[in-house]
CSV table of C-alpha atoms and ligand atoms in Angstrom, one decimal:
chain,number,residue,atom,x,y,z
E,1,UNK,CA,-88.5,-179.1,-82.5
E,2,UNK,CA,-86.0,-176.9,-83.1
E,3,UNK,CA,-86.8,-173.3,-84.2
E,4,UNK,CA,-85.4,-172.6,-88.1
E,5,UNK,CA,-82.3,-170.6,-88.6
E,6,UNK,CA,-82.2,-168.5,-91.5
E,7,UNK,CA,-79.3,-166.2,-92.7
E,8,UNK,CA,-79.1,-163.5,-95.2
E,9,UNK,CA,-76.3,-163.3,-97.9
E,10,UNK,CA,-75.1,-159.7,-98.1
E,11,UNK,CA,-72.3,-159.1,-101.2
E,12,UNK,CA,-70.7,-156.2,-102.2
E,13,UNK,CA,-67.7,-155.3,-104.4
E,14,UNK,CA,-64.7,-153.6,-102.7
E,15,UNK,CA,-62.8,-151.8,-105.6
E,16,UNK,CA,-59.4,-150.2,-105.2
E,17,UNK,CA,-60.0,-146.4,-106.2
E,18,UNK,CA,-57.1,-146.4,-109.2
E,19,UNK,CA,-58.2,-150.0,-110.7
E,20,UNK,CA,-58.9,-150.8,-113.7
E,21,UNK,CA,-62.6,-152.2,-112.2
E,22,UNK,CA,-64.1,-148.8,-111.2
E,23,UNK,CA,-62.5,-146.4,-113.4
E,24,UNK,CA,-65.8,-146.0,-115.8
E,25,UNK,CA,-67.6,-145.0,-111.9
E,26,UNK,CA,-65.2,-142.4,-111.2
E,27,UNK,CA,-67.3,-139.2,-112.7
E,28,UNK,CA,-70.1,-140.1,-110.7
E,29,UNK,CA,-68.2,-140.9,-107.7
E,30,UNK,CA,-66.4,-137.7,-108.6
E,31,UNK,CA,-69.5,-135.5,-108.7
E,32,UNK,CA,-70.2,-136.6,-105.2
E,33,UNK,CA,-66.5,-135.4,-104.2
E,34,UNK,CA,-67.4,-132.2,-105.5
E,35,UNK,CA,-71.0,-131.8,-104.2
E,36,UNK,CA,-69.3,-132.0,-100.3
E,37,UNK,CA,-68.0,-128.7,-100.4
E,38,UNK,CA,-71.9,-127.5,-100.4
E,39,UNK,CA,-73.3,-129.2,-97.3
E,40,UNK,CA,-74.4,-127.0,-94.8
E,41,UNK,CA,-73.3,-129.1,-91.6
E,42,UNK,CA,-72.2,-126.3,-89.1
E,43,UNK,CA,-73.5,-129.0,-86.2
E,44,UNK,CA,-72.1,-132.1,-87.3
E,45,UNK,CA,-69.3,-131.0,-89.3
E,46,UNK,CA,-69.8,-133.6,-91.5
E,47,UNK,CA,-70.5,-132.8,-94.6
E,48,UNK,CA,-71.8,-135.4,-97.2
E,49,UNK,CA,-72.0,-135.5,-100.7
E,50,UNK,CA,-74.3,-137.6,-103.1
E,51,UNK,CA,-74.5,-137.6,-106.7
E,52,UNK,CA,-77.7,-139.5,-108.3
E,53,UNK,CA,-76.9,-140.7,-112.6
E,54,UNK,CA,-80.3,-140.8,-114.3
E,55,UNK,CA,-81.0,-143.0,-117.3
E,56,UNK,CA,-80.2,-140.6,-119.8
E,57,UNK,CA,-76.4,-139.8,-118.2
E,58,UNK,CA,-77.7,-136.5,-116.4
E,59,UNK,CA,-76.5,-136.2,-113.0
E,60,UNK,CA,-78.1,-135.0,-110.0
E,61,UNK,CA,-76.3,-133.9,-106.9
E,62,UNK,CA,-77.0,-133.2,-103.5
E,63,UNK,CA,-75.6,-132.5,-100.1
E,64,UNK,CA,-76.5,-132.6,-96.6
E,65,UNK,CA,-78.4,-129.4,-94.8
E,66,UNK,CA,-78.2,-128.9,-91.5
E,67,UNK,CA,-80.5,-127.6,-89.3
E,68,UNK,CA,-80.4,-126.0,-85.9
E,69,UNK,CA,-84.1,-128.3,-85.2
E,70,UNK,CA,-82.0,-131.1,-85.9
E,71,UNK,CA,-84.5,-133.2,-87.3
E,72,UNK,CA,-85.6,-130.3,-89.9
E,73,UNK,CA,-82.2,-131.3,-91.5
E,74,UNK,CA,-81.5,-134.1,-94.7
E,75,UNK,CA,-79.1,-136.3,-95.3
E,76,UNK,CA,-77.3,-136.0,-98.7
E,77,UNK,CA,-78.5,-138.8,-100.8
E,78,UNK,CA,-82.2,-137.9,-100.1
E,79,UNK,CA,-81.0,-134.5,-100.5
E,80,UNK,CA,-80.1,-135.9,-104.2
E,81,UNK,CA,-83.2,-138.5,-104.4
E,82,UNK,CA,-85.9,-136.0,-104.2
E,83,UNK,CA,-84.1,-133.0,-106.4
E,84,UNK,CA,-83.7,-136.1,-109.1
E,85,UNK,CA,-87.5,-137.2,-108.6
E,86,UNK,CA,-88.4,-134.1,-108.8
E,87,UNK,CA,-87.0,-132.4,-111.7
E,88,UNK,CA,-87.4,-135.5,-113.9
E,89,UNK,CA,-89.5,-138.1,-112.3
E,90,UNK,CA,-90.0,-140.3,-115.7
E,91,UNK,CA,-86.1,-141.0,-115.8
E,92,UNK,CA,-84.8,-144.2,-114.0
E,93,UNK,CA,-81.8,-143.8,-111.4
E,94,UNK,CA,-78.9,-145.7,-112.4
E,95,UNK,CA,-76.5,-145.3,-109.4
E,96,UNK,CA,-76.3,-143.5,-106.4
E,97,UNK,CA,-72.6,-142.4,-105.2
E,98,UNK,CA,-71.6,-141.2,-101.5
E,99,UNK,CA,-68.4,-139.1,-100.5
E,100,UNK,CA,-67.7,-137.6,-97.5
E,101,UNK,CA,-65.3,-135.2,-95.1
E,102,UNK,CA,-64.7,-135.3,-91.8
E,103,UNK,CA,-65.0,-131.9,-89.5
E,104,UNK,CA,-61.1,-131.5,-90.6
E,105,UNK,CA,-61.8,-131.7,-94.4
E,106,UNK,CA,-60.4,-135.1,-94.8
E,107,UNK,CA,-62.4,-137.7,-96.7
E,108,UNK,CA,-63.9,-140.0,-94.5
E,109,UNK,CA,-65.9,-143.5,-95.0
E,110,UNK,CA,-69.8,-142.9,-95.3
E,111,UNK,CA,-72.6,-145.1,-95.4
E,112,UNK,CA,-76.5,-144.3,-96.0
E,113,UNK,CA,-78.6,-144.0,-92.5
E,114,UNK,CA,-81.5,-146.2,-92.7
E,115,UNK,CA,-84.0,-143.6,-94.1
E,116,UNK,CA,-81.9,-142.9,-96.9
E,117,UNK,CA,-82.0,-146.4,-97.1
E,118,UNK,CA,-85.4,-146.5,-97.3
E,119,UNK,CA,-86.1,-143.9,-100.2
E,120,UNK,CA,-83.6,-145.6,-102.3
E,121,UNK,CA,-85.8,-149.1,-101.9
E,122,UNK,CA,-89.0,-147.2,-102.3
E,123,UNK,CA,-87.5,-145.7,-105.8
E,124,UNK,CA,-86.0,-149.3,-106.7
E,125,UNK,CA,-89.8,-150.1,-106.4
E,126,UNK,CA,-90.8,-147.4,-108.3
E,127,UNK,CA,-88.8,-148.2,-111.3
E,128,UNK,CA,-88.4,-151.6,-111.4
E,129,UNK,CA,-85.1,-151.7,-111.9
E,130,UNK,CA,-82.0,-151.5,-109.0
E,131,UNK,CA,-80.2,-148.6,-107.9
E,132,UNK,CA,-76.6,-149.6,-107.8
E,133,UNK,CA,-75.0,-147.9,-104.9
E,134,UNK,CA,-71.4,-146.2,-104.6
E,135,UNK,CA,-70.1,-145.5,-101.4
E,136,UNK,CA,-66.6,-143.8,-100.7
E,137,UNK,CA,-64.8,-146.5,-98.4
E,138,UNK,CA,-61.7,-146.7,-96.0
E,139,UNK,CA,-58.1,-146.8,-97.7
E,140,UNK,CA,-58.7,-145.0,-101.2
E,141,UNK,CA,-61.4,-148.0,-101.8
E,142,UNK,CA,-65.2,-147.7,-103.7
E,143,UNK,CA,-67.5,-150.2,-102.3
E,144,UNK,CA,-70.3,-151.4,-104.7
E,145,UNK,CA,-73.5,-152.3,-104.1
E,146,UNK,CA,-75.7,-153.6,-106.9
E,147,UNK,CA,-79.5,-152.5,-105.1
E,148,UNK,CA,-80.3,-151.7,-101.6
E,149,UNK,CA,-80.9,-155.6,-100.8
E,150,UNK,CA,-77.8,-155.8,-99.2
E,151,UNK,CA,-78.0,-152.5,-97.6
E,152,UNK,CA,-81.9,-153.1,-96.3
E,153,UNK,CA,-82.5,-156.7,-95.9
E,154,UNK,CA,-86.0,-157.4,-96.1
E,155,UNK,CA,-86.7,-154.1,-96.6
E,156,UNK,CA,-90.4,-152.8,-96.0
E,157,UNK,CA,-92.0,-152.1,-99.4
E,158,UNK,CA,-95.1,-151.4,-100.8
E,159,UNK,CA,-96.4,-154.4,-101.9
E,160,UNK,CA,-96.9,-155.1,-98.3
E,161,UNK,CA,-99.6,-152.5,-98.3
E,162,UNK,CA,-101.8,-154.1,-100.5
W,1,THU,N1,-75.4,-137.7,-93.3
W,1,THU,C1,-75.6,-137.7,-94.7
W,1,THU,O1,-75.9,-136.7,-95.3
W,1,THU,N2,-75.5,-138.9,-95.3
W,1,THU,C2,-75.1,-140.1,-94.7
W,1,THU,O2,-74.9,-141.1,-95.4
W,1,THU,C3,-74.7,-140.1,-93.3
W,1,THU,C4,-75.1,-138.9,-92.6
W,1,THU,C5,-75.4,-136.4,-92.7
W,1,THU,C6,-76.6,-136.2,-91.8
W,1,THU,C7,-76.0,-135.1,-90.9
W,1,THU,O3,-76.1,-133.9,-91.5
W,1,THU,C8,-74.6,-135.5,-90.8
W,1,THU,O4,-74.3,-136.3,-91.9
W,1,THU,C9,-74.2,-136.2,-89.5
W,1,THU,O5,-75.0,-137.3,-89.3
């Protein structure tokens, strides 16, 4: 017999950055914009921007710090994660956005590394509710993501602890 197949279903939303569809997005996307100019990314040069809207409409940034251990660095949106978590852990996270710049200050395309992944599933958990996910894309576009599903497909979580 045959072994099963199985695929996974991954959607997203690719907005234009000056439609009408992600115009209420744009403060928090634009809050990431602003947070890149404080990463501390002398190794990489790539310096990352994240900006994390709670429940009640505060917004929590973060960017990327660089480390000369390498590992001893963070990526942006954990960066963002924790300082939220932190400072008001009662308050759900809405959305997460992403911006970037390249070593030459141009914005660049960014997606989350796995760990960053991670913490936004464990958080999703945490709450009960999704994170929905804003990343700066290629050609002036947003790309949506309505929970880390489709970023982590069969994510690990905590319920497989029990
Ligand atoms: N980085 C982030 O902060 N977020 C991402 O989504 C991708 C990568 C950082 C980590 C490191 O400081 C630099 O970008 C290059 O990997």
């Amino acid at each position: 017999m045959k072994p099963e197949q199985k695929n996974i279903h991954i959607q997203y939303t690719v907005h234009k950055r000056n439609g009408e569809s992600i115009s209420e997005k744009l403060p928090i996307m634009k809050a990431a914009e602003d947070t890149v100019k404080n990463a501390y990314a002398p190794y990489s040069g790539f310096k990352v921007g994240a900006a994390v809207l709670l429940e009640d409409g505060r917004i929590v940034s973060g960017s990327n710090q660089e480390n000369a251990a390498y590992p001893s660095g963070l990526c942006a949106e954990r960066v963002a994660l924790f300082t939220a978590a932190s400072h008001f852990p009662d308050k759900k996270i809405e959305t997460i956005a992403v911006a970037a710049e390249d070593r030459n200050g141009n914005p660049t395309p960014v997606t989350p590394c796995g760990s960053c992944r991670q913490v936004m599933l464990e958080y999703e958990t945490k709450q009960h509710q999704p994170i929905e996910i804003l990343l700066a894309g290629p050609d002036q576009t947003i790309l949506q993501f309505n929970g880390t599903e489709a970023l982590l497909p069969m994510g690990f979580k905590t319920s497989q602890l029990k």
